[in-house]
Short mmCIF file of C-alpha atoms in Angstrom, two decimals:
data_model
loop_
_atom_site.label_atom_id
_atom_site.label_comp_id
_atom_site.label_asym_id
_atom_site.label_seq_id
_atom_site.Cartn_x
_atom_site.Cartn_y
_atom_site.Cartn_z
CA MET A 1 -190.46 114.15 153.15
CA THR A 2 -190.34 113.84 149.35
CA THR A 3 -192.88 111.49 147.80
CA ILE A 4 -191.32 109.55 144.93
CA ARG A 5 -193.89 108.07 142.57
CA ARG A 6 -193.20 104.78 140.80
CA ALA A 7 -194.96 104.52 137.47
CA THR A 8 -194.94 102.90 134.05
CA CYS A 9 -196.20 103.93 130.64
CA ARG A 10 -195.93 102.64 127.11
CA ALA A 11 -193.74 104.81 124.90
CA ASN A 12 -191.72 104.10 121.75
CA GLY A 13 -193.20 100.62 121.64
CA ILE A 14 -191.98 99.45 125.05
CA ARG A 15 -193.19 99.62 128.63
CA GLN A 16 -191.02 102.11 130.47
CA PHE A 17 -190.65 102.39 134.22
CA TYR A 18 -189.78 105.71 135.82
CA LEU A 19 -189.53 107.51 139.14
CA GLU A 20 -191.08 110.95 139.44
CA ALA A 21 -191.15 113.58 142.16
CA GLY A 22 -191.60 117.30 142.65
CA ALA A 23 -192.95 120.12 140.51
CA GLY A 24 -191.41 122.90 138.49
CA PRO A 25 -188.96 122.93 135.57
CA PRO A 26 -188.36 119.33 134.44
CA ILE A 27 -185.10 117.48 134.99
CA VAL A 28 -184.44 114.04 133.50
CA LEU A 29 -181.90 111.73 135.14
CA LEU A 30 -180.46 108.85 133.08
CA HIS A 31 -178.57 106.18 135.01
CA GLY A 32 -175.47 104.25 133.98
CA PHE A 33 -174.19 100.68 134.26
CA PRO A 34 -174.48 98.59 136.40
CA GLU A 35 -177.32 100.61 137.84
CA THR A 36 -180.99 101.49 137.44
CA SER A 37 -183.05 104.55 138.34
CA PHE A 38 -182.41 103.49 141.96
CA ALA A 39 -179.00 105.14 141.53
CA TRP A 40 -180.66 108.56 141.89
CA ARG A 41 -182.25 107.82 145.30
CA PHE A 42 -180.24 110.58 147.01
CA GLN A 43 -180.44 113.18 144.25
CA ILE A 44 -184.21 113.00 143.69
CA PRO A 45 -185.19 114.27 147.18
CA ALA A 46 -182.59 117.05 146.89
CA LEU A 47 -183.93 118.23 143.52
CA ALA A 48 -187.67 117.64 143.99
CA PRO A 49 -188.36 120.78 146.09
CA HIS A 50 -187.34 122.87 143.08
CA TYR A 51 -187.89 120.71 139.99
CA ARG A 52 -190.07 118.05 138.45
CA VAL A 53 -187.67 115.12 138.47
CA ILE A 54 -188.09 112.17 136.09
CA ALA A 55 -185.72 109.21 136.38
CA PRO A 56 -186.48 106.31 134.03
CA ASP A 57 -184.99 102.85 133.81
CA LEU A 58 -183.32 102.74 130.39
CA ARG A 59 -184.30 100.11 127.81
CA GLY A 60 -183.04 96.74 129.03
CA TYR A 61 -182.55 97.87 132.62
CA GLY A 62 -184.51 97.62 135.84
CA GLU A 63 -188.26 97.40 135.38
CA THR A 64 -188.32 98.75 131.82
CA ASP A 65 -188.91 96.25 129.01
CA LYS A 66 -185.96 94.27 127.68
CA PRO A 67 -186.71 93.65 124.00
CA PRO A 68 -184.23 91.76 121.78
CA ASN A 69 -183.18 94.86 119.86
CA GLY A 70 -183.15 98.65 119.84
CA TYR A 71 -180.10 99.25 122.05
CA ASP A 72 -178.32 101.68 119.77
CA LYS A 73 -178.21 105.06 121.46
CA ARG A 74 -180.46 106.74 118.89
CA THR A 75 -183.27 104.31 119.69
CA MET A 76 -182.62 104.55 123.42
CA ALA A 77 -182.70 108.35 123.15
CA ASN A 78 -185.99 108.11 121.26
CA ASP A 79 -187.33 106.04 124.16
CA ILE A 80 -186.80 109.06 126.39
CA VAL A 81 -188.20 111.49 123.82
CA GLU A 82 -191.40 109.46 123.54
CA LEU A 83 -191.61 109.05 127.31
CA LEU A 84 -191.50 112.82 127.70
CA LYS A 85 -194.20 113.25 125.05
CA THR A 86 -196.40 110.79 126.89
CA LEU A 87 -195.87 112.71 130.13
CA GLY A 88 -196.56 116.04 128.44
CA VAL A 89 -193.07 117.36 129.15
CA GLY A 90 -191.32 119.87 126.89
CA ARG A 91 -187.76 121.16 127.20
CA VAL A 92 -185.75 119.58 129.97
CA ALA A 93 -182.48 119.80 131.80
CA LEU A 94 -180.88 116.47 130.91
CA ILE A 95 -178.43 114.68 133.19
CA GLY A 96 -176.77 111.42 132.18
CA HIS A 97 -174.29 109.23 134.00
CA ASP A 98 -172.04 106.68 132.24
CA ARG A 99 -174.18 104.76 129.71
CA GLY A 100 -176.97 107.24 130.40
CA ALA A 101 -174.63 110.03 129.32
CA ARG A 102 -174.24 108.28 125.95
CA VAL A 103 -178.01 108.26 125.59
CA ALA A 104 -178.20 111.89 126.70
CA THR A 105 -175.54 113.02 124.22
CA ARG A 106 -177.31 111.30 121.35
CA LEU A 107 -180.64 112.78 122.46
CA VAL A 108 -179.37 116.37 122.49
CA LYS A 109 -177.73 115.93 119.09
CA ASP A 110 -180.83 114.40 117.52
CA HIS A 111 -183.38 116.56 119.36
CA PRO A 112 -181.60 119.80 120.38
CA ASP A 113 -184.84 121.72 120.87
CA LEU A 114 -185.86 119.34 123.68
CA VAL A 115 -182.83 120.07 125.85
CA ASP A 116 -182.29 123.29 127.77
CA ARG A 117 -178.93 122.22 129.23
CA LEU A 118 -176.91 119.05 129.52
CA VAL A 119 -174.82 117.35 132.22
CA VAL A 120 -172.70 114.31 131.35
CA MET A 121 -170.87 112.42 134.06
CA ASP A 122 -168.15 109.76 133.92
CA ASN A 123 -168.32 109.33 130.18
CA VAL A 124 -166.07 109.59 127.14
CA PRO A 125 -167.70 110.03 123.70
CA THR A 126 -168.26 106.67 122.00
CA ARG A 127 -166.09 107.44 118.97
CA ILE A 128 -163.19 108.46 121.25
CA VAL A 129 -163.41 105.19 123.19
CA ALA A 130 -163.19 103.32 119.88
CA ARG A 131 -160.34 105.47 118.58
CA GLU A 132 -158.26 105.07 121.73
CA MET A 133 -158.89 101.34 122.20
CA THR A 134 -155.49 99.68 122.48
CA ALA A 135 -154.48 96.36 124.01
CA LYS A 136 -153.60 98.18 127.24
CA VAL A 137 -156.94 100.00 127.39
CA ALA A 138 -158.78 96.79 126.52
CA ARG A 139 -157.18 95.03 129.49
CA GLU A 140 -158.20 97.84 131.83
CA TYR A 141 -161.72 98.01 130.41
CA TRP A 142 -162.04 94.28 129.84
CA PHE A 143 -165.79 94.30 130.44
CA PHE A 144 -166.35 96.42 127.31
CA MET A 145 -165.18 93.38 125.34
CA PHE A 146 -166.56 90.67 127.59
CA HIS A 147 -170.07 92.13 127.61
CA GLN A 148 -170.18 92.12 123.80
CA ILE A 149 -169.59 88.38 123.42
CA PRO A 150 -172.91 86.74 122.47
CA ASP A 151 -174.51 84.61 125.22
CA LEU A 152 -171.33 83.93 127.24
CA PRO A 153 -171.75 86.67 129.88
CA GLU A 154 -175.34 85.62 130.55
CA ALA A 155 -174.29 81.99 130.96
CA LEU A 156 -171.46 82.81 133.37
CA ILE A 157 -173.31 85.45 135.39
CA ALA A 158 -176.62 83.59 135.89
CA GLY A 159 -176.99 82.77 139.57
CA ARG A 160 -173.84 84.77 140.35
CA GLU A 161 -175.21 88.27 139.86
CA ASP A 162 -174.00 89.24 143.32
CA ILE A 163 -170.38 88.30 142.50
CA TRP A 164 -170.51 90.16 139.18
CA LEU A 165 -172.01 93.30 140.71
CA ARG A 166 -169.77 93.22 143.76
CA HIS A 167 -166.73 93.39 141.50
CA PHE A 168 -167.89 96.57 139.77
CA PHE A 169 -169.18 98.36 142.84
CA SER A 170 -166.07 97.56 144.87
CA ASP A 171 -163.58 98.17 142.07
CA TRP A 172 -165.08 101.52 141.07
CA CYS A 173 -165.59 103.02 144.56
CA HIS A 174 -162.98 104.69 146.76
CA ASP A 175 -164.65 102.85 149.63
CA PRO A 176 -165.22 99.31 148.27
CA MET A 177 -168.33 98.91 150.42
CA THR A 178 -169.98 102.23 149.55
CA ILE A 179 -172.80 100.28 147.90
CA SER A 180 -173.66 97.52 150.34
CA GLY A 181 -176.45 96.16 152.48
CA GLU A 182 -179.97 96.92 151.28
CA ALA A 183 -178.73 99.05 148.36
CA PHE A 184 -176.56 96.22 147.06
CA GLU A 185 -179.34 93.68 147.48
CA THR A 186 -181.67 95.97 145.52
CA TYR A 187 -179.30 95.83 142.56
CA VAL A 188 -178.80 92.07 142.90
CA LYS A 189 -182.57 91.57 142.81
CA SER A 190 -182.90 93.82 139.78
CA TYR A 191 -180.18 92.07 137.79
CA SER A 192 -181.44 88.62 138.79
CA ALA A 193 -184.75 89.26 137.01
CA PRO A 194 -185.34 87.42 133.70
CA GLY A 195 -183.59 89.18 130.83
CA ALA A 196 -181.89 91.79 133.01
CA VAL A 197 -178.28 90.76 132.35
CA ARG A 198 -179.05 90.30 128.65
CA GLY A 199 -180.53 93.79 128.56
CA ALA A 200 -177.38 95.36 129.99
CA MET A 201 -175.20 93.30 127.66
CA SER A 202 -177.30 94.42 124.70
CA ASP A 203 -176.46 98.01 125.60
CA TYR A 204 -172.76 97.19 125.12
CA ARG A 205 -173.39 95.01 122.07
CA ALA A 206 -174.77 98.04 120.24
CA SER A 207 -171.25 99.54 120.17
CA ALA A 208 -170.77 99.24 116.41
CA GLU A 209 -174.05 101.07 115.73
CA ASP A 210 -173.23 103.65 118.41
CA ILE A 211 -169.81 104.35 116.90
CA ALA A 212 -171.32 104.77 113.43
CA GLN A 213 -173.93 107.20 114.76
CA ASP A 214 -171.29 109.13 116.69
CA LEU A 215 -169.05 109.46 113.63
CA GLU A 216 -171.92 110.75 111.46
CA ASP A 217 -172.15 114.00 113.38
CA ALA A 218 -168.78 114.07 115.15
CA GLU A 219 -168.27 117.73 114.15
CA GLN A 220 -171.73 118.83 115.27
CA LYS A 221 -171.45 121.07 118.30
CA ILE A 222 -173.92 120.81 121.16
CA ARG A 223 -175.27 124.34 121.26
CA ARG A 224 -176.52 124.17 124.80
CA PRO A 225 -174.78 124.81 128.11
CA VAL A 226 -172.87 121.62 128.95
CA LEU A 227 -171.31 120.49 132.21
CA SER A 228 -168.99 117.49 132.07
CA LEU A 229 -167.98 115.87 135.36
CA TRP A 230 -165.53 113.04 135.92
CA GLY A 231 -164.98 111.17 139.19
#
C-alpha cells in the first residue's frame, strides 16, 4: 500500500500544503477547480511506485494559505517553483488540470529549465478564452463571469457550498454522481473553511492579469514535450 504523506512548508511567502509519495524522478500534479490535491487520490498510488509524486494545494485552495492577492498565474507558478526549491527538487514532469494547467503553462514559459515535459488537461489557453468570449460562450461558461464579481459569490455560496459544488460535479460528469459520498463531503468540508470560496474566486478574478501575461509571450513556443488531453 502506498503511503501518502501530508505536509506543509513555507514557500514564496505563504504556507503551502502538499501530498507526497514515492521515490524516483519527480512529478508535480496541479489540480483544477473546484478541486484540491484530493483530486489526485487515484493517480498518486499508481505513480508512486515509479516516481516521486508531489501534489500541492494551489494558492487559495484546500489547506494552502488564502492571501488577499497573488492569484495571477505568474505568482501562482512561482509558488510552485519556490515549493520545489524548498523540497530540493530540480527538473520535473509537470501535470496540470484545468486551472492547474494554466499555472503549469505559465510555469514552463517562465521557468523552462525546471520542466522536463508537460501535460495539460481540460484547458484552453487564457488568451484564447478571452478572444473567443461571445454572449453564447458566456452563457455556457457563466461561472467565469459570476466568479469574478466582487463579494457576491461568497455571499450567495456561504452555507450552501454543497449546492454549489453539486452543480459543478454533476454537470461536468458523464455520471452525475461520480463524485459523491465521502469524496463529495471532503470537498464540501474543504470549501466550507474560512476563505476557501474567496480563494477560488480570486483565482478567476485574476483573469485580466492572466490575459495580459499570456499575450506578452503568446508567440513563445514551449520547447518541451507536451501532451494535451481533453475530456
